[in-house]
N, CA, C and O of each residue as an XYZ file, in Angstrom:
920
protein
N       0.840     -1.174     -0.014
C       0.002     -0.002      0.009
C       0.869      1.246     -0.035
O       1.780      1.380      0.782
N       0.625      2.134     -0.934
C       1.453      3.397     -0.983
C       1.067      4.301      0.100
O       0.033      4.113      0.741
N       1.853      5.266      0.323
C       1.639      6.245      1.423
C       0.299      6.997      1.322
O      -0.386      7.218      2.321
N      -0.042      7.373      0.112
C      -1.277      8.128     -0.086
C      -2.518      7.292      0.240
O      -3.457      7.772      0.875
N      -2.502      6.016     -0.213
C      -3.662      5.132      0.009
C      -3.735      4.693      1.427
O      -4.823      4.439      1.945
N      -2.512      4.587      2.126
C      -2.540      4.247      3.525
C      -3.184      5.419      4.304
O      -3.893      5.185      5.283
N      -2.946      6.645      3.887
C      -3.447      7.876      4.546
C      -4.989      7.917      4.325
O      -5.765      8.212      5.234
N      -5.378      7.609      3.085
C      -6.844      7.544      2.775
C      -7.566      6.510      3.610
O      -8.640      6.776      4.151
N      -6.963      5.303      3.719
C      -7.568      4.254      4.495
C      -7.689      4.689      6.045
O      -8.694      4.425      6.704
N      -6.653      5.331      6.532
C      -6.690      5.837      7.924
C      -7.715      6.921      8.067
O      -8.404      7.001      9.084
N      -7.831      7.795      7.018
C      -8.892      8.834      7.039
C     -10.296      8.207      7.033
O     -11.201      8.716      7.694
N     -10.477      7.121      6.301
C     -11.730      6.442      6.154
C     -12.155      5.818      7.553
O     -13.317      5.875      7.955
N     -11.157      5.239      8.239
C     -11.349      4.636      9.574
C     -11.751      5.791     10.596
O     -12.632      5.602     11.434
N     -11.111      6.909     10.493
C     -11.408      8.012     11.414
C     -12.814      8.492     11.137
O     -13.534      8.787     12.090
N     -13.270      8.594      9.846
C     -14.602      8.995      9.547
C     -15.610      8.080     10.121
O     -16.587      8.536     10.713
N     -15.418      6.789      9.972
C     -16.302      5.778     10.543
C     -16.400      5.922     12.026
O     -17.500      5.865     12.576
N     -15.297      6.105     12.695
C     -15.269      6.297     14.132
C     -16.014      7.536     14.564
O     -16.727      7.480     15.566
N     -15.894      8.659     13.866
C     -16.575      9.881     14.213
C     -18.101      9.683     13.998
O     -18.900     10.092     14.840
N     -18.489      9.067     12.891
C     -19.943      8.877     12.676
C     -20.535      7.981     13.757
O     -21.650      8.212     14.226
N     -19.787      6.964     14.146
C     -20.304      6.081     15.213
C     -20.467      6.898     16.525
O     -21.442      6.710     17.253
N     -19.542      7.769     16.808
C     -19.639      8.547     18.022
C     -20.836      9.506     17.982
O     -21.572      9.685     18.952
N     -20.984     10.119     16.776
C     -22.139     11.052     16.632
C     -23.534     10.370     16.682
O     -24.562     10.998     16.933
N     -23.494      9.053     16.427
C     -24.743      8.267     16.393
C     -25.069      7.619     17.731
O     -26.094      6.950     17.863
N     -24.214      7.810     18.715
C     -24.453      7.231     20.003
C     -25.733      7.772     20.640
O     -25.854      8.987     20.795
N     -26.704      6.912     21.020
C     -28.032      7.416     21.448
C     -27.999      8.147     22.803
O     -28.882      8.959     23.079
N     -26.988      7.868     23.655
C     -27.013      8.418     25.042
C     -26.351      9.829     25.078
O     -26.280     10.422     26.154
N     -25.883     10.361     23.975
C     -25.362     11.691     23.946
C     -26.377     12.628     23.264
O     -26.542     12.545     22.046
N     -27.031     13.474     23.972
C     -28.129     14.309     23.405
C     -27.530     15.340     22.413
O     -26.332     15.618     22.473
N     -28.344     15.898     21.514
C     -27.889     16.871     20.591
C     -27.456     18.232     21.320
O     -26.589     18.961     20.837
N     -28.093     18.508     22.465
C     -27.662     19.683     23.219
C     -26.218     19.616     23.664
O     -25.511     20.623     23.644
N     -25.775     18.438     24.065
C     -24.396     18.248     24.455
C     -23.417     18.524     23.338
O     -22.391     19.176     23.534
N     -23.763     17.994     22.106
C     -22.928     18.254     20.915
C     -22.935     19.766     20.568
O     -21.936     20.346     20.144
N     -24.140     20.362     20.778
C     -24.198     21.847     20.463
C     -23.269     22.636     21.427
O     -22.638     23.615     21.028
N     -23.204     22.200     22.664
C     -22.249     22.866     23.545
C     -20.832     22.663     23.099
O     -20.037     23.603     23.129
N     -20.480     21.428     22.672
C     -19.143     21.248     22.181
C     -18.836     22.065     20.950
O     -17.754     22.641     20.829
N     -19.799     22.117     20.023
C     -19.634     22.822     18.753
C     -19.581     24.326     18.978
O     -19.066     25.046     18.122
N     -20.101     24.832     20.114
C     -20.129     26.263     20.373
C     -18.884     26.727     21.120
O     -18.848     27.877     21.557
N     -17.861     25.892     21.288
C     -16.626     26.352     21.841
C     -15.932     27.437     21.000
O     -15.988     27.404     19.771
N     -15.288     28.383     21.663
C     -14.697     29.493     20.888
C     -13.639     29.056     19.942
O     -13.353     29.765     18.978
N     -13.022     27.884     20.175
C     -11.930     27.471     19.304
C     -12.513     27.137     17.902
O     -11.840     27.315     16.887
N     -13.775     26.653     17.871
C     -14.333     26.351     16.531
C     -14.669     27.615     15.758
O     -14.592     27.608     14.529
N     -15.028     28.666     16.409
C     -15.236     29.974     15.746
C     -13.941     30.489     15.174
O     -13.968     31.116     14.115
N     -12.792     30.259     15.817
C     -11.490     30.770     15.317
C     -11.081     30.035     14.101
O     -10.422     30.614     13.237
N     -11.453     28.707     13.969
C     -10.930     27.916     12.884
C     -12.027     27.685     11.796
O     -11.878     26.846     10.907
N     -13.143     28.476     11.912
C     -14.277     28.188     11.083
C     -13.862     28.452      9.600
O     -14.121     27.607      8.743
N     -13.245     29.574      9.300
C     -12.854     29.844      7.898
C     -11.856     28.793      7.397
O     -11.957     28.323      6.264
N     -10.885     28.428      8.259
C      -9.964     27.376      7.877
C     -10.630     26.051      7.652
O     -10.227     25.311      6.754
N     -11.659     25.714      8.452
C     -12.351     24.500      8.368
C     -13.139     24.363      7.033
O     -13.191     23.274      6.461
N     -13.734     25.438      6.554
C     -14.443     25.423      5.280
C     -13.476     25.217      4.077
O     -13.785     24.543      3.094
N     -12.321     25.829      4.227
C     -11.335     25.656      3.089
C     -10.789     24.168      3.207
O     -10.628     23.499      2.187
N     -10.523     23.693      4.392
C     -10.076     22.346      4.513
C     -11.103     21.318      3.985
O     -10.749     20.328      3.344
N     -12.363     21.590      4.278
C     -13.426     20.678      3.870
C     -13.500     20.589      2.301
O     -13.610     19.502      1.734
N     -13.436     21.771      1.636
C     -13.429     21.760      0.172
C     -12.185     21.141     -0.364
O     -12.266     20.448     -1.378
N     -11.010     21.334      0.244
C      -9.769     20.803     -0.178
C      -9.779     19.305     -0.131
O      -9.343     18.629     -1.062
N     -10.304     18.774      1.011
C     -10.335     17.283      1.125
C     -11.269     16.679      0.149
O     -10.985     15.613     -0.397
N     -12.461     17.364     -0.116
C     -13.309     16.834     -1.142
C     -12.647     16.751     -2.525
O     -12.736     15.751     -3.238
N     -11.983     17.853     -2.855
C     -11.259     17.800     -4.143
C     -10.210     16.708     -4.219
O     -10.111     16.024     -5.238
N      -9.421     16.526     -3.164
C      -8.412     15.520     -3.143
C      -9.045     14.133     -3.263
O      -8.532     13.282     -3.991
N     -10.167     13.893     -2.548
C     -10.839     12.570     -2.636
C     -11.449     12.366     -4.016
O     -11.405     11.248     -4.528
N     -12.006     13.376     -4.631
C     -12.508     13.235     -5.955
C     -11.423     12.845     -6.949
O     -11.598     11.959     -7.785
N     -10.263     13.559     -6.824
C      -9.141     13.245     -7.659
C      -8.683     11.812     -7.458
O      -8.454     11.099     -8.435
N      -8.542     11.367     -6.195
C      -8.171      9.982     -6.012
C      -9.223      8.961     -6.499
O      -8.875      7.890     -6.996
N     -10.480      9.303     -6.352
C     -11.488      8.476     -6.843
C     -11.505      8.307     -8.344
O     -11.671      7.197     -8.849
N     -11.330      9.427     -9.076
C     -11.255      9.355    -10.522
C      -9.979      8.627    -10.930
O     -10.010      7.879    -11.907
N      -8.878      8.803    -10.246
C      -7.641      8.083    -10.548
C      -7.900      6.567    -10.381
O      -7.468      5.760    -11.203
N      -8.596      6.212     -9.324
C      -8.943      4.755     -9.040
C      -9.805      4.219    -10.153
O      -9.595      3.092    -10.601
N     -10.777      4.998    -10.619
C     -11.649      4.532    -11.671
C     -10.845      4.301    -12.942
O     -11.073      3.325    -13.656
N      -9.914      5.187    -13.223
C      -9.098      5.070    -14.379
C      -8.200      3.791    -14.335
O      -8.022      3.072    -15.318
N      -7.656      3.576    -13.114
C      -6.865      2.367    -12.949
C      -7.671      1.073    -13.100
O      -7.216      0.100    -13.701
N      -8.891      1.098    -12.529
C      -9.751     -0.106    -12.679
C     -10.095     -0.369    -14.153
O     -10.050     -1.519    -14.590
N     -10.443      0.687    -14.941
C     -10.712      0.493    -16.315
C      -9.429      0.016    -17.060
O      -9.489     -0.835    -17.947
N      -8.347      0.563    -16.689
C      -7.112      0.207    -17.372
C      -6.775     -1.261    -17.181
O      -6.512     -1.977    -18.147
N      -6.785     -1.715    -15.907
C      -6.374     -3.052    -15.654
C      -7.536     -4.049    -15.913
O      -7.295     -5.254    -15.979
N      -8.791     -3.563    -16.062
C      -9.861     -4.502    -16.508
C      -9.671     -4.882    -17.871
O      -9.829     -6.060    -18.190
N      -9.323     -3.945    -18.778
C      -9.111     -4.224    -20.171
C      -7.873     -5.060    -20.311
O      -7.848     -6.000    -21.105
N      -6.813     -4.735    -19.538
C      -5.547     -5.562    -19.663
C      -5.815     -6.888    -19.066
O      -5.251     -7.875    -19.540
N      -6.667     -7.002    -18.019
C      -6.934     -8.315    -17.449
C      -7.654     -9.239    -18.484
O      -7.399    -10.442    -18.521
N      -8.503     -8.687    -19.272
C      -9.183     -9.448    -20.302
C      -8.221     -9.985    -21.356
O      -8.278    -11.138    -21.783
N      -7.320     -9.056    -21.752
C      -6.272     -9.489    -22.821
C      -5.375    -10.550    -22.273
O      -5.141    -11.559    -22.939
N      -4.839    -10.356    -21.033
C      -3.944    -11.287    -20.485
C      -4.606    -12.634    -20.180
O      -3.955    -13.673    -20.289
N      -5.852    -12.634    -19.812
C      -6.580    -13.843    -19.581
C      -6.737    -14.720    -20.845
O      -6.694    -15.948    -20.782
N      -6.922    -14.034    -21.998
C      -7.039    -14.773    -23.249
C      -5.748    -15.305    -23.756
O      -5.736    -16.125    -24.674
N      -4.615    -14.854    -23.170
C      -3.283    -15.325    -23.602
C      -2.816    -16.402    -22.620
O      -2.511    -16.099    -21.466
N      -2.762    -17.590    -23.048
C      -2.474    -18.852    -22.181
C      -1.011    -18.965    -22.000
O      -0.596    -19.653    -21.067
N      -0.147    -18.337    -22.826
C       1.299    -18.544    -22.736
C       2.007    -17.495    -21.847
O       3.237    -17.431    -21.826
N       1.205    -16.650    -21.091
C       1.803    -15.573    -20.276
C       1.100    -15.660    -18.909
O       0.404    -14.706    -18.563
N       1.224    -16.697    -18.132
C       0.511    -16.813    -16.827
C       1.109    -15.838    -15.838
O       0.356    -15.355    -14.992
N       2.345    -15.511    -15.857
C       2.948    -14.553    -14.913
C       2.365    -13.143    -15.152
O       2.047    -12.415    -14.212
N       2.244    -12.802    -16.395
C       1.689    -11.468    -16.719
C       0.256    -11.411    -16.301
O      -0.209    -10.369    -15.838
N      -0.467    -12.503    -16.448
C      -1.873    -12.585    -16.051
C      -2.006    -12.314    -14.526
O      -2.799    -11.489    -14.073
N      -1.167    -13.071    -13.765
C      -1.216    -12.948    -12.298
C      -0.889    -11.534    -11.882
O      -1.535    -10.977    -10.994
N       0.130    -10.937    -12.530
C       0.553     -9.574    -12.148
C      -0.631     -8.592    -12.482
O      -0.915     -7.693    -11.691
N      -1.288     -8.764    -13.605
C      -2.420     -7.916    -13.959
C      -3.585     -8.083    -13.045
O      -4.284     -7.118    -12.737
N      -3.815     -9.332    -12.592
C      -4.873     -9.586    -11.622
C      -4.604     -8.916    -10.275
O      -5.514     -8.383     -9.641
N      -3.362     -8.951     -9.857
C      -2.989     -8.290     -8.618
C      -3.164     -6.752     -8.776
O      -3.674     -6.122     -7.850
N      -2.778     -6.154     -9.860
C      -2.957     -4.722    -10.085
C      -4.434     -4.421    -10.074
O      -4.835     -3.435     -9.457
N      -5.279     -5.220    -10.726
C      -6.717     -4.992    -10.787
C      -7.314     -5.004     -9.452
O      -8.162     -4.163     -9.152
N      -6.891     -5.982     -8.560
C      -7.387     -6.043     -7.220
C      -7.085     -4.803     -6.446
O      -7.942     -4.247     -5.758
N      -5.802     -4.356     -6.569
C      -5.393     -3.180     -5.804
C      -6.145     -1.878     -6.239
O      -6.521     -1.033     -5.427
N      -6.336     -1.785     -7.629
C      -7.100     -0.647     -8.097
C      -8.560     -0.648     -7.672
O      -9.127      0.418     -7.433
N      -9.184     -1.821     -7.572
C     -10.521     -1.946     -7.089
C     -10.602     -1.600     -5.597
O     -11.523     -0.913     -5.157
N      -9.645     -2.078     -4.847
C      -9.536     -1.740     -3.447
C      -9.473     -0.199     -3.234
O     -10.187      0.401     -2.431
N      -8.548      0.371     -4.035
C      -8.420      1.869     -3.882
C      -9.698      2.601     -4.294
O     -10.032      3.650     -3.744
N     -10.421      2.015     -5.294
C     -11.659      2.643     -5.651
C     -12.654      2.646     -4.545
O     -13.301      3.666     -4.306
N     -12.805      1.560     -3.864
C     -13.744      1.452     -2.717
C     -13.317      2.340     -1.615
O     -14.150      3.022     -1.018
N     -12.033      2.367     -1.310
C     -11.566      3.222     -0.165
C     -11.836      4.716     -0.478
O     -12.352      5.456      0.359
N     -11.487      5.113     -1.655
C     -11.619      6.583     -1.944
C     -13.129      6.886     -2.076
O     -13.554      7.947     -1.618
N     -13.971      5.997     -2.685
C     -15.343      6.258     -2.820
C     -16.060      6.360     -1.487
O     -16.840      7.287     -1.268
N     -15.802      5.420     -0.602
C     -16.438      5.478      0.726
C     -15.918      6.591      1.561
O     -16.650      7.129      2.393
N     -14.598      6.987      1.364
C     -14.102      8.148      2.110
C     -14.776      9.463      1.675
O     -15.089     10.319      2.502
N     -14.982      9.595      0.391
C     -15.698     10.719     -0.125
C     -17.134     10.751      0.367
O     -17.622     11.804      0.777
N     -17.797      9.654      0.335
C     -19.201      9.615      0.755
C     -19.367      9.881      2.220
O     -20.234     10.658      2.620
N     -18.499      9.210      3.079
C     -18.627      9.412      4.514
C     -18.189     10.835      4.962
O     -18.623     11.333      6.000
N     -17.295     11.483      4.122
C     -16.962     12.858      4.383
C     -18.167     13.761      4.234
O     -18.396     14.639      5.066
N     -18.929     13.557      3.191
C     -20.158     14.325      2.988
C     -21.185     14.047      4.017
O     -21.902     14.929      4.489
N     -21.242     12.729      4.373
C     -22.285     12.341      5.416
C     -21.927     12.942      6.767
O     -22.803     13.373      7.518
N     -20.639     12.967      7.069
C     -20.153     13.576      8.330
C     -20.499     15.021      8.424
O     -20.899     15.516      9.478
N     -20.343     15.706      7.307
C     -20.685     17.209      7.321
C     -22.190     17.393      7.497
O     -22.652     18.240      8.261
N     -22.943     16.559      6.756
C     -24.431     16.670      6.899
C     -24.862     16.291      8.317
O     -25.752     16.917      8.891
N     -24.235     15.280      8.863
C     -24.683     14.828     10.238
C     -24.412     15.949     11.241
O     -25.270     16.228     12.078
N     -23.279     16.582     11.187
C     -22.949     17.726     12.104
C     -23.992     18.772     11.966
O     -24.459     19.328     12.960
N     -24.379     19.060     10.726
C     -25.354     20.150     10.453
C     -26.737     19.797     11.028
O     -27.412     20.653     11.602
N     -27.165     18.488     10.864
C     -28.430     18.092     11.420
C     -28.427     18.081     12.922
O     -29.428     18.447     13.538
N     -27.337     17.675     13.535
C     -27.258     17.699     15.003
C     -27.356     19.090     15.493
O     -28.067     19.349     16.463
N     -26.675     20.003     14.869
C     -26.733     21.410     15.246
C     -28.165     22.053     15.132
O     -28.627     22.815     15.982
N     -28.790     21.676     14.029
C     -30.181     22.262     13.774
C     -31.114     21.596     14.778
O     -32.003     22.274     15.294
N     -30.967     20.332     15.081
C     -31.888     19.685     16.036
C     -31.683     20.245     17.433
O     -32.660     20.404     18.165
N     -30.459     20.548     17.833
C     -30.176     21.141     19.120
C     -30.855     22.541     19.273
O     -31.456     22.886     20.290
N     -30.698     23.301     18.166
C     -31.337     24.631     18.168
C     -32.846     24.502     18.227
O     -33.473     25.246     18.981
N     -33.472     23.596     17.471
C     -34.841     23.461     17.585
C     -35.390     23.043     18.945
O     -36.450     23.494     19.379
N     -34.614     22.145     19.618
C     -34.996     21.763     20.952
C     -34.865     22.943     21.925
O     -35.712     23.123     22.800
N     -33.829     23.723     21.777
C     -33.707     24.937     22.551
C     -34.796     25.935     22.385
O     -35.310     26.476     23.364
N     -35.168     26.198     21.120
C     -36.262     27.101     20.776
C     -37.595     26.516     21.369
O     -38.447     27.268     21.843
N     -37.744     25.212     21.331
C     -38.957     24.615     21.899
C     -39.071     24.916     23.408
O     -40.142     25.251     23.915
N     -37.959     24.786     24.086
C     -37.957     25.063     25.566
C     -38.298     26.581     25.838
O     -39.071     26.910     26.738
N     -37.701     27.443     25.042
C     -37.956     28.832     25.226
C     -39.406     29.191     24.936
O     -40.020     29.906     25.727
N     -39.956     28.735     23.866
C     -41.308     28.988     23.540
C     -42.298     28.440     24.559
O     -43.301     29.072     24.889
N     -41.974     27.213     25.057
C     -42.796     26.607     26.126
C     -42.819     27.445     27.390
O     -43.853     27.628     28.031
N     -41.569     27.978     27.742
C     -41.542     28.842     28.940
C     -42.354     30.123     28.732
O     -43.104     30.549     29.610
N     -42.189     30.724     27.556
C     -43.001     31.967     27.272
C     -44.473     31.684     27.299
O     -45.242     32.500     27.807
N     -44.906     30.539     26.763
C     -46.347     30.216     26.774
C     -46.819     30.041     28.193
O     -47.924     30.471     28.523
N     -46.010     29.413     29.067
C     -46.409     29.286     30.448
C     -46.518     30.612     31.223
O     -47.392     30.813     32.066
N     -45.574     31.500     30.880
C     -45.638     32.841     31.503
C     -46.839     33.626     31.079
O     -47.459     34.309     31.894
N     -47.186     33.538     29.794
C     -48.402     34.242     29.250
C     -49.643     33.622     29.822
O     -50.599     34.334     30.130
N     -49.660     32.311     29.975
C     -50.835     31.623     30.590
C     -51.060     32.108     32.030
O     -52.178     32.407     32.450
N     -49.913     32.172     32.779
C     -50.009     32.628     34.184
C     -50.497     34.114     34.231
O     -51.327     34.474     35.065
N     -49.963     34.950     33.321
C     -50.426     36.353     33.325
C     -51.881     36.406     33.013
O     -52.611     37.156     33.660
N     -52.372     35.605     32.001
C     -53.766     35.651     31.675
C     -54.633     35.165     32.825
O     -55.704     35.718     33.078
N     -54.191     34.174     33.493
C     -54.936     33.687     34.658
C     -55.064     34.781     35.788
O     -56.114     34.966     36.402
N     -53.937     35.467     36.002
C     -53.891     36.546     36.962
C     -54.911     37.665     36.606
O     -55.629     38.165     37.472
N     -54.949     38.045     35.280
C     -55.841     39.061     34.871
C     -57.325     38.614     34.991
O     -58.190     39.420     35.334
N     -57.591     37.379     34.716
C     -58.904     36.861     34.887
C     -59.340     36.826     36.363
O     -60.504     37.097     36.658
N     -58.470     36.513     37.252
C     -58.813     36.569     38.668
C     -59.026     38.066     39.090
O     -59.918     38.364     39.884
N     -58.199     38.985     38.549
C     -58.421     40.414     38.840
C     -59.799     40.833     38.295
O     -60.527     41.580     38.949
N     -60.142     40.356     37.122
C     -61.390     40.718     36.558
C     -62.565     40.247     37.363
O     -63.545     40.971     37.540
N     -62.469     39.035     37.851
C     -63.546     38.546     38.707
C     -63.652     39.259     40.021
O     -64.750     39.380     40.565
N     -62.537     39.742     40.560
C     -62.550     40.503     41.806
C     -63.199     41.864     41.561
O     -63.950     42.355     42.404
N     -62.917     42.465     40.423
C     -63.539     43.743     40.096
C     -65.033     43.593     39.875
O     -65.797     44.488     40.238
N     -65.455     42.523     39.311
C     -66.860     42.322     39.062
C     -67.608     42.186     40.409
O     -68.729     42.672     40.558
N     -66.974     41.528     41.364
C     -67.558     41.465     42.722
C     -67.685     42.822     43.364
O     -68.673     43.137     44.026
N     -66.615     43.650     43.141
C     -66.661     45.017     43.724
C     -67.716     45.898     43.140
O     -68.270     46.765     43.816
N     -68.004     45.667     41.838
C     -69.042     46.505     41.152
C     -70.394     46.403     41.866
O     -71.170     47.358     41.840
N     -70.678     45.313     42.473
C     -71.991     45.119     43.083
C     -72.101     45.917     44.401
O     -73.216     46.120     44.882
N     -70.999     46.369     44.990
C     -71.034     47.015     46.309
C     -70.790     48.545     46.176
O     -70.838     49.231     47.197
N     -70.543     49.088     45.027
C     -70.361     50.501     44.905
C     -71.487     51.150     44.192
O     -72.312     50.473     43.577
N     -71.546     52.478     44.260
C     -72.566     53.255     43.670
C     -72.375     53.449     42.150
O     -71.404     52.955     41.578
N     -73.296     54.162     41.511
C     -73.213     54.369     40.095
C     -71.934     55.062     39.662
O     -71.290     54.647     38.698
N     -71.573     56.108     40.367
C     -70.353     56.911     39.976
C     -69.149     56.051     40.098
O     -68.318     56.027     39.190
N     -69.020     55.364     41.148
C     -67.851     54.445     41.258
C     -67.988     53.273     40.305
O     -66.988     52.709     39.861
N     -69.217     52.906     39.991
C     -69.407     51.817     39.052
C     -68.912     52.093     37.687
O     -68.372     51.214     37.014
N     -69.105     53.408     37.234
C     -68.605     53.763     35.962
C     -67.061     53.662     35.895
O     -66.488     53.229     34.895
N     -66.426     54.077     36.993
C     -64.943     53.975     37.035
C     -64.479     52.587     36.937
O     -63.550     52.260     36.199
N     -65.164     51.726     37.726
C     -64.804     50.307     37.749
C     -65.083     49.608     36.384
O     -64.361     48.710     35.951
N     -66.150     50.070     35.757
C     -66.475     49.540     34.432
C     -65.369     49.846     33.441
O     -64.959     48.986     32.662
N     -64.885     51.094     33.480
C     -63.809     51.485     32.617
C     -62.537     50.616     32.874
O     -61.853     50.166     31.955
N     -62.280     50.420     34.178
C     -61.132     49.576     34.473
C     -61.351     48.093     34.033
O     -60.446     47.382     33.598
N     -62.595     47.719     34.186
C     -62.936     46.315     33.780
C     -62.821     46.186     32.252
O     -62.358     45.170     31.734
N     -63.255     47.246     31.544
C     -63.095     47.173     30.062
C     -61.649     47.148     29.621
O     -61.286     46.475     28.656
N     -60.834     47.887     30.339
C     -59.432     47.869     30.048
C     -58.841     46.497     30.254
O     -58.066     45.983     29.447
N     -59.248     45.922     31.383
C     -58.715     44.562     31.717
C     -59.177     43.559     30.678
O     -58.431     42.653     30.307
N     -60.424     43.719     30.200
C     -60.933     42.809     29.191
C     -60.075     42.936     27.924
O     -59.706     41.926     27.326
N     -59.764     44.140     27.524
C     -58.928     44.394     26.364
C     -57.556     43.742     26.543
O     -57.014     43.099     25.643
N     -57.033     43.939     27.734
C     -55.705     43.325     28.037
C     -55.755     41.821     27.984
O     -54.844     41.145     27.505
N     -56.904     41.312     28.518
C     -57.072     39.912     28.465
C     -57.147     39.298     27.049
O     -56.600     38.226     26.789
N     -57.846     40.017     26.142
C     -57.931     39.591     24.759
C     -56.585     39.653     24.069
O     -56.246     38.783     23.266
N     -55.810     40.698     24.388
C     -54.473     40.821     23.839
C     -53.607     39.627     24.330
O     -52.835     39.048     23.565
N     -53.756     39.289     25.595
C     -52.951     38.152     26.118
C     -53.409     36.832     25.482
O     -52.595     35.930     25.285
N     -54.673     36.714     25.168
C     -55.132     35.444     24.509
C     -54.594     35.408     23.134
O     -54.261     34.325     22.651
N     -54.479     36.549     22.439
C     -53.896     36.540     21.070
C     -52.414     36.168     21.208
O     -51.931     35.354     20.422
N     -51.678     36.725     22.165
C     -50.266     36.408     22.296
C     -50.107     34.930     22.669
O     -49.182     34.275     22.188
N     -50.970     34.407     23.497
C     -50.949     33.048     23.927
C     -51.108     32.132     22.706
O     -50.404     31.137     22.537
N     -52.091     32.534     21.851
C     -52.347     31.695     20.650
C     -51.111     31.699     19.716
O     -50.760     30.677     19.127
N     -50.481     32.852     19.602
C     -49.296     32.978     18.728
C     -48.196     32.061     19.324
O     -47.542     31.305     18.606
N     -48.018     32.154     20.646
C     -46.976     31.331     21.269
C     -47.301     29.846     21.075
O     -46.398     29.049     20.820
N     -48.559     29.470     21.191
C     -48.958     28.079     21.013
C     -48.669     27.587     19.599
O     -48.142     26.494     19.391
N     -49.038     28.442     18.624
C     -48.723     28.077     17.217
C     -47.245     27.906     16.972
O     -46.801     26.970     16.306
N     -46.503     28.829     17.524
C     -45.048     28.745     17.360
C     -44.440     27.471     18.009
O     -43.514     26.862     17.474
N     -45.007     27.093     19.192
C     -44.603     25.903     19.887
C     -44.969     24.643     19.113
O     -44.203     23.680     19.099
N     -46.124     24.642     18.474
C     -46.501     23.511     17.615
C     -45.602     23.394     16.453
O     -45.189     22.290     16.098
N     -45.263     24.547     15.811
C     -44.357     24.509     14.664
C     -43.014     23.977     15.072
O     -42.423     23.170     14.354
N     -42.499     24.426     16.250
C     -41.190     23.980     16.690
C     -41.189     22.461     17.019
O     -40.192     21.773     16.799
N     -42.349     21.947     17.559
C     -42.482     20.525     17.758
C     -42.459     19.708     16.455
O     -41.841     18.648     16.357
N     -43.180     20.273     15.445
C     -43.158     19.610     14.113
C     -41.770     19.602     13.504
O     -41.364     18.610     12.897
N     -41.021     20.720     13.662
C     -39.711     20.822     13.123
C     -38.825     19.791     13.785
O     -38.009     19.169     13.105
N     -38.952     19.584     15.081
C     -38.124     18.638     15.872
C     -38.389     17.230     15.360
O     -37.459     16.459     15.121
N     -39.704     16.894     15.188
C     -40.081     15.582     14.652
C     -39.504     15.336     13.278
O     -39.059     14.229     12.973
N     -39.509     16.371     12.440
C     -38.856     16.161     11.084
C     -37.401     15.946     11.217
O     -36.847     15.078     10.542
N     -36.727     16.716     12.084
C     -35.293     16.546     12.271
C     -34.956     15.180     12.798
O     -33.942     14.595     12.416
N     -35.827     14.640     13.707
C     -35.600     13.300     14.250
C     -35.793     12.270     13.142
O     -35.028     11.310     13.045
N     -36.785     12.459     12.332
C     -36.977     11.514     11.199
C     -35.862     11.492     10.221
O     -35.456     10.442      9.724
N     -35.342     12.729      9.932
C     -34.137     12.809      9.092
C     -32.932     12.123      9.703
O     -32.186     11.411      9.031
N     -32.764     12.352     10.975
C     -31.647     11.670     11.668
C     -31.745     10.150     11.672
O     -30.755      9.446     11.475
N     -32.965      9.661     11.901
C     -33.220      8.204     11.840
C     -32.915      7.680     10.472
O     -32.220      6.673     10.334
N     -33.437      8.365      9.415
C     -33.169      7.874      8.095
C     -31.651      7.894      7.733
O     -31.155      6.996      7.053
N     -30.941      8.935      8.205
C     -29.529      9.008      7.974
C     -28.806      7.874      8.683
O     -27.859      7.306      8.140
N     -29.249      7.536      9.909
C     -28.618      6.455     10.626
C     -28.859      5.132      9.994
O     -27.952      4.300      9.961
N     -30.121      4.874      9.454
C     -30.434      3.710      8.725
C     -29.557      3.549      7.486
O     -28.990      2.490      7.220
N     -29.475      4.646      6.749
C     -28.606      4.666      5.543
C     -27.203      4.397      5.873
O     -26.536      3.646      5.161
N     -26.711      4.975      6.929
C     -25.298      4.728      7.316
C     -25.097      3.250      7.686
O     -24.080      2.653      7.333
N     -26.115      2.639      8.431
C     -25.941      1.237      8.802
C     -25.935      0.393      7.543
O     -25.147     -0.547      7.441
N     -26.786      0.700      6.590
C     -26.810     -0.084      5.319
C     -25.500      0.046      4.542
O     -24.977     -0.944      4.031
N     -24.981      1.249      4.456
C     -23.682      1.466      3.750
C     -22.579      0.765      4.503
O     -21.662      0.233      3.878
N     -22.630      0.744      5.794
C     -21.561      0.159      6.589
C     -21.596     -1.376      6.398
O     -20.545     -2.016      6.361
N     -22.844     -1.984      6.272
C     -22.886     -3.415      5.970
C     -22.374     -3.720      4.601
O     -21.679     -4.713      4.384
N     -22.740     -2.809      3.619
C     -22.214     -3.023      2.302
C     -20.727     -2.867      2.224
O     -20.075     -3.567      1.449
N     -20.164     -1.968      3.006
C     -18.732     -1.792      3.028
C     -18.059     -2.992      3.654
O     -17.011     -3.440      3.187
N     -18.683     -3.536      4.756
C     -18.164     -4.734      5.383
C     -18.205     -5.926      4.417
O     -17.267     -6.719      4.331
N     -19.303     -6.018      3.712
C     -19.395     -7.074      2.669
C     -18.394     -6.956      1.583
O     -17.860     -7.971      1.136
N     -18.102     -5.748      1.123
C     -17.198     -5.527      0.049
C     -15.750     -5.853      0.558
O     -14.958     -6.437     -0.181
N     -15.422     -5.475      1.808
C     -14.111     -5.871      2.320
C     -13.935     -7.351      2.458
O     -12.874     -7.810      2.879
């Protein structure tokens, strides 16, 4: 194995290890979000994007080179196989063909897993943000509900007071009651908006979970195919 293909094989093993770590069920997305939010990642963000594109270009070049080698030795393999008086050349060509096919699988899976790894990190980050937004919206909805309940209790108290005061005072209390009614309607509207936002956030979280599950299933299938190919 040449140095470059040994490096690609090591890179592929590292990718598989990282994907397995990201797919561990007992590590919540919020924990990964905290890790991704470290200041060191912000400092190397621009470098990371350039490195990501550079690695993709290198893997594509290696993949195309492996495809070229496979096509080359496949045609040579057919020619040497038809020649019965050159068994050594046939064996040598067969060995070259095997190596080129191995390099094709290594570079192809490395490229695919590199893209999967980037997408997986993005999905984990989005899922963590949606879960955080869900908690914030739920807290806001609870606060609005408590405020509305407080205003309703105050409204009931003022209604009871209206029965004990005269007409002049009654007009004042009615004005206050009307204002409280308007405030209550506003709070109801705000509560409805918060409830709708919370429902939307829950739907987004469910969609993100479904995408993560589909991605995990696709990864398991590809890993089984990779194991079968090896």
